[in-house]
Amino acid sequence: MNKYLLYIIIIGFGLRFFLLDSYPIQLNHDEVSQIYDAISITQTGRDIYGKFLPFIFESIHDFKPPFYIYITGLFVYLFGNNEVVIRLPAAIFGTLLIPAVYFFTKELFKARLVALSAALLTAISPFEIFFSRKSFEGGIGVFLSFLGFSLLLKAINSKKFKLLFFSLLSLSVGMYTYFSHTLTIPFLLLAFSMIYRKKIFFLLKKTGFAKLITALVVLAVILSPLLFFTLTNKDTRFRSQTVFISQDPNLTNLKNLSDSSQPISSLLKNMATLSFINNRYLEQLNPLYLFGNGLDLTHQGILGSGPLFLSLLPFLILGIIDLLKSDFNKERVLIFVWILISLIPSGVTFERYSPHRVLIVFSLLNILSALGIRYFLKLVQRLNSKVLKLITYNLAILILTFNCLYFLHIYFINFPFEKSQSMQYPFKEVAQFASAQKDSFDQVIFDPLFGEDAPVIGAGAQYYLSYYGNVPPSLIQSQFRLGNRDREVLFDKFSIRKFDWLIDQNLQNVLVIASPWSLPIKDIDPKRILKVFYFYNHKIAFYAVAL
Amino acid sequence: MNKISSSFIHRERVPLIIFIIAFVIRLVNIDWPFFSPEEARIIERGFLLAKSGKDELGRFLPLLFNSFSDYQLPLLSYLTALLEFGGKSFLVIRLGFISFGSLAAVLTYLIAKRFLDDERLRIFSALVVSFSPLLIFTSKIPNTGIILVNVVLTLIYLILNKPFNKKLILLTFLFGICLSKNAWLILPILVPLTFILFTPNLVKSIISFFAFLVLVAITVVFLYIKVPQSIRSLSENQFTVFSDITIKNGINTLRGQGLEKHVPIGIPRLLFNKLDVIPIGFLQASSYFRPNFYFGIFNIDPNIQIFLAGVLSKVIIVPFLAGLFFLATKANSDQRKLLALPLVFVIPGFFKFPEYSTELIMLIVPIFSIIASFGFKKLNLSSIKLIVGFMILEFIINSFYPYTGFVKKDLRRPVNLASFFKSISDLATDKILISDNFYEDMIPYLGLYSKESTFFTDQKIDFPYKFHESKIGRIGLIGADTNLKNCLNEPYPVVLLTKDDLRKIPKEIEFLKEAQVEDQFLEKYLYRISAQFCLKDE
């Protein structure tokens, strides 16, 4: 292997695996639900709701695609139950993406420098590091997409049918990883086939159409469960509806404002939906989001980190110019069509920005920036003064290094302070304490209403209590039930519900864990307070009170 | 493209035809939009200036005017006054600004002549400007933006066409500098840059001219900053990136978190400091080019009500992208240089954070239109027909919005309160009292509809920075801190109070109330009180 690529992979590996168990500072509700489902699958073959080998996993106000949970189940089986296991698949595939991008770029542009630059940018990009260090399933799809298209390019260039088969296999599996890949990969394949139709036809002519039919049959077999469940499973349909742009409150308000008595009202309402989709689609290219604060790592407005380094913006522009001017007609079309298609999932969903749905676009922008780096180097080479050349190179490296340092500070230092609440910190500590204390009480009540500045209901408290309390999934499957109190769920000795001091203050031998939003702490005898739980920024999150 | 015949168009008449097309497009729904309080203030002020030479504060031919949020430079008000010499007429005001809007389309065509060989493409660039939802909207209301577009286009046109006329350039330059503070940063860079880019052989001979222009701009700025509160005005409105509290707090917070985690003190200081305004400004300026502004929904300026439209017709994204492709691949260097102009237009955007200036986006429209015209070179005839068809279709659909509930419920342009303001102004009584919490800034509307214009206030205020009027002639407003008293000497015979202000009536007084005005969207009612009061401080 190319030694430079190896160095880049090592850098990428370091950035993904360094203190992986500690940063992010705690498993968020998605991660804890996924790992608990993975354990449940490994131990019982069922998810925590008792469904046997489900195609889609019910999560917290959401449904999860199956691939990541099953692969985590495999990791749990291999490495045992450990928090970091849930992050391993994302970190591993995030690291593997570096060579995948390298080979794809090299196959596409036949330029080693561009491929190395693209690999380096993939290794150090904020979005890549951020999403590779949490259990995000989309990253695996990005890897499989790059792998698939690299093989596809290699297949048509070297005329090897075997590679075509493996590429289709990779892309098919990629469709299982995340809903946005399910939507985009077929369109991308179609676009690829149209762009390279002559080469594909030539390859098939050479190898014979019988092989193609065999490959398509295998492909159909792999994809048939996906197609079947996508079309028939009501949970999948529900999931699609809940994230569709029609859920956007601004669109709803706008539709409500229109005067229904007007004959043109329904036309205008439909126009509103279409305009919102178009606007959301284009909004994903907002520089403030891409290079400013798109990763939402802080509460400090523009001071944060975008998915891409700001210092890459000039290189991105140069890269686009270079590609437009180049003779790579097919390659150019492929890259731009890929970007346009991959932006669709963000365009049709209700969130204003959803970087997790367009990861692949960021990777493609990195490839364009890599082209820009080559173009930049060419321009610098034209300078007559050696000193000027040296200054320019060093300045570019300095700015990029500064950008990296800035992101790493934001990610490792500021992000935990700023977003500990959104990571549901300190639910882990609460769960560990509650589990340790439960034998001393008749019941443990946990009210997940909490917040630094305003009350919000923390999600997935049952997963935290189950996972950190080492509650066997089989027990949850049999005991988990809804209670009679406001938002109450019950299992084991735990009651997760709204705690109302006026009603519940006279309960006996009960451990209550609730926030200052639910407890009149001044009225409570300090001796009854067993423990105080803090957010990462030292604000009080919960009290444990013995009744 | 070659199949289209252009012989039917006499070239001399093309500018006139473009002007007429743009004008007619803007005549559709001419009563819409309803004027905002700021625009109503400008119209009323224009009328006062035309009639007496005095503004709403009773000052004779002042050089700085009042607005809700800032000082206002003089030219817009005096231009509006020119339109109102014949009397106060909304139609004349609208037609005047529609003319400015239509002129922008003509100027775009004239500039396009330098860059496009094909007459039909030049016409297309003017058509794109004519159909721009943002420019249509801003062509119907008094605003500096649409005039600044004309100033900038005129300057570019004058520079591109030899022999260039120094006096005319100087006059236009001065006009722009006295029109908008954004022009202070744009014009002194735009003029030399346009010369350098497009007539480089002339640059050496007119360096002194550049220096003179810069001197003119500096003099105007210098005179401005001599005015009390002017530095504050610039800091709060034009250079907000330096005063934005969220940036200052953010820097301190992020730095403090680093220190708390025992990061060596130099690192947080190096990463988070005042120099952060440079990347922030750069990002802010570059985000003026975000595509959804132009081809999606332009909704960042609450004063601009173009519903679901973008700055340009949505379909123009196709020729625009094709135009960019053409510029990157086949264009000559002259054509490519055109791309530098929008970069100059967003320079003030570097300093304004986090708000955006619609004026700057308006300036970009003509250049984007010319770029879109380049794109038509790459498209076939059917595509062109389709695009023009879609552009017209979008305009027709957008024309329906003013008749829907969208408009009636916009508080910034309270068209449903127009009849109320008119009825108040028509009341034949001597004195009227109204609760000021009924509508945020109603004095300009009351002035707008009054038959004989009265000065808003007789207070002597030489430099009215963010001055809010609370009185107009016989109409007084009851603010949060003013109270009512029973009054026998010159009481107000008509008293209109909101429900909240009913509490201000002294307890010993009996009164009757009847619902006078109701507005379901405002969810407020005005009650006409059958008792006579004075303001306590009178």
Tab-separated table of C-alpha atoms in Angstrom, chain A residues 23 253-259 262 264 267-268 271-273 275-276 278-280 282-283 285-289 291-293 298 300-304 310 313-314 320-321 324-326 332 352-353 402 405-406 409-410 412-415 417-418 536-538, chain B residues 246-251 253-255 257-261 263 267-268 270-273 276 279-280 282-284 286-293 295-299 308 314 317 324-325 328-329 336 353 356 394 397 400-401 403-406 408-409 521:
chain	number	residue	atom	x	y	z
A	23	TYR	CA	-15.798	11.512	23.860
A	253	ASN	CA	-48.494	27.731	9.690
A	254	LEU	CA	-48.289	29.057	6.182
A	255	LYS	CA	-50.906	26.629	4.955
A	256	ASN	CA	-53.166	27.542	7.859
A	257	LEU	CA	-52.806	31.215	7.017
A	258	SER	CA	-54.108	30.801	3.498
A	259	ASP	CA	-57.734	31.577	2.969
A	262	GLN	CA	-60.250	31.155	-2.295
A	264	ILE	CA	-56.859	28.895	-5.834
A	267	LEU	CA	-53.065	25.153	-5.605
A	268	LEU	CA	-51.205	27.659	-3.441
A	271	MET	CA	-47.109	25.254	-4.291
A	272	ALA	CA	-46.094	26.006	-0.714
A	273	THR	CA	-45.041	22.390	-0.146
A	275	SER	CA	-41.455	25.609	-2.694
A	276	PHE	CA	-40.439	24.451	0.767
A	278	ASN	CA	-37.004	23.297	-3.276
A	279	ASN	CA	-35.870	25.820	-0.676
A	280	ARG	CA	-34.760	23.195	1.827
A	282	LEU	CA	-30.953	24.490	-1.872
A	283	GLU	CA	-30.481	25.607	1.727
A	285	LEU	CA	-25.579	24.612	0.305
A	286	ASN	CA	-25.584	27.576	2.687
A	287	PRO	CA	-21.930	28.449	3.444
A	288	LEU	CA	-22.828	29.430	7.021
A	289	TYR	CA	-24.039	25.898	7.598
A	291	PHE	CA	-18.391	25.964	7.006
A	292	GLY	CA	-19.790	27.782	10.044
A	293	ASN	CA	-21.848	25.944	12.618
A	298	THR	CA	-22.167	24.721	20.573
A	300	GLN	CA	-22.582	30.119	20.674
A	301	GLY	CA	-24.216	30.999	17.348
A	302	ILE	CA	-21.743	31.112	14.519
A	303	LEU	CA	-18.844	30.101	16.793
A	304	GLY	CA	-18.811	26.364	16.306
A	310	LEU	CA	-13.729	26.972	6.391
A	313	LEU	CA	-13.797	26.958	0.818
A	314	PRO	CA	-11.260	28.526	-1.602
A	320	ILE	CA	-15.145	23.099	-9.071
A	321	ILE	CA	-13.498	25.411	-11.592
A	324	LEU	CA	-15.506	22.267	-15.088
A	325	LYS	CA	-12.493	23.177	-17.191
A	326	SER	CA	-11.143	19.645	-17.357
A	332	ARG	CA	-17.696	15.640	-13.932
A	352	ARG	CA	-33.880	22.728	8.344
A	353	TYR	CA	-30.442	21.175	8.218
A	402	PHE	CA	-5.241	26.132	12.709
A	405	LEU	CA	-6.889	22.674	16.044
A	406	TYR	CA	-9.966	24.877	16.273
A	409	HIS	CA	-10.817	22.184	20.705
A	410	ILE	CA	-14.484	22.676	19.920
A	412	PHE	CA	-13.109	17.679	22.767
A	413	ILE	CA	-13.360	20.697	25.093
A	414	ASN	CA	-16.374	22.858	24.271
A	415	PHE	CA	-18.860	20.360	22.863
A	417	PHE	CA	-19.860	21.715	28.087
A	418	GLU	CA	-22.234	23.091	25.530
A	536	TYR	CA	-21.136	18.574	32.603
A	537	ASN	CA	-21.030	22.346	33.166
A	538	HIS	CA	-21.736	21.833	36.880
B	246	THR	CA	-23.324	36.907	20.943
B	247	ILE	CA	-19.865	36.878	19.354
B	248	LYS	CA	-18.229	38.541	22.366
B	249	ASN	CA	-19.986	36.232	24.808
B	250	GLY	CA	-19.258	33.212	22.658
B	251	ILE	CA	-15.547	33.951	22.568
B	253	THR	CA	-17.480	31.248	26.986
B	254	LEU	CA	-15.485	28.964	24.691
B	255	ARG	CA	-12.218	30.330	26.024
B	257	GLN	CA	-14.321	26.274	28.990
B	258	GLY	CA	-10.817	25.648	27.671
B	259	LEU	CA	-9.289	27.132	30.778
B	260	GLU	CA	-11.581	25.085	32.983
B	261	LYS	CA	-10.322	21.905	31.323
B	263	VAL	CA	-5.902	23.588	28.291
B	267	ILE	CA	-4.391	27.810	23.037
B	268	PRO	CA	-7.906	29.085	23.873
B	270	LEU	CA	-5.133	31.796	20.144
B	271	LEU	CA	-8.306	30.088	18.917
B	272	PHE	CA	-10.996	32.363	20.337
B	273	ASN	CA	-10.285	36.054	20.144
B	276	ASP	CA	-12.696	35.646	14.931
B	279	PRO	CA	-13.843	34.355	9.424
B	280	ILE	CA	-17.304	35.291	10.686
B	282	PHE	CA	-16.102	36.226	5.515
B	283	LEU	CA	-18.739	33.555	6.087
B	284	GLN	CA	-21.486	36.122	6.428
B	286	SER	CA	-20.185	34.522	1.345
B	287	SER	CA	-23.598	33.446	2.583
B	288	TYR	CA	-25.131	36.246	0.493
B	289	PHE	CA	-24.599	33.788	-2.368
B	290	ARG	CA	-26.542	30.924	-0.817
B	291	PRO	CA	-28.629	29.526	-3.661
B	292	ASN	CA	-31.898	29.296	-1.754
B	293	PHE	CA	-32.032	33.110	-1.508
B	295	PHE	CA	-33.939	30.215	-6.404
B	296	GLY	CA	-35.733	29.074	-3.259
B	297	ILE	CA	-37.620	31.225	-0.789
B	298	PHE	CA	-36.336	34.648	0.158
B	299	ASN	CA	-37.627	35.088	3.676
B	308	LEU	CA	-42.787	31.634	-1.525
B	314	LYS	CA	-36.958	29.586	-9.561
B	317	ILE	CA	-31.408	28.253	-11.761
B	324	LEU	CA	-21.532	29.505	-14.649
B	325	PHE	CA	-20.411	26.463	-16.631
B	328	ALA	CA	-15.688	28.470	-16.308
B	329	THR	CA	-15.091	26.835	-19.658
B	336	ARG	CA	-15.248	36.163	-16.583
B	353	PHE	CA	-23.921	40.304	11.326
B	356	TYR	CA	-28.648	40.545	5.990
B	394	GLU	CA	-44.440	31.719	-11.657
B	397	ILE	CA	-49.053	32.355	-9.615
B	400	PHE	CA	-52.544	35.578	-6.788
B	401	TYR	CA	-50.998	35.833	-3.343
B	403	TYR	CA	-55.650	38.229	-2.745
B	404	THR	CA	-55.183	35.505	-0.165
B	405	GLY	CA	-55.133	35.382	3.601
B	406	PHE	CA	-51.349	35.665	3.557
B	408	LYS	CA	-54.270	40.286	5.366
B	409	LYS	CA	-52.436	38.724	8.251
B	521	PHE	CA	-55.510	38.789	13.763
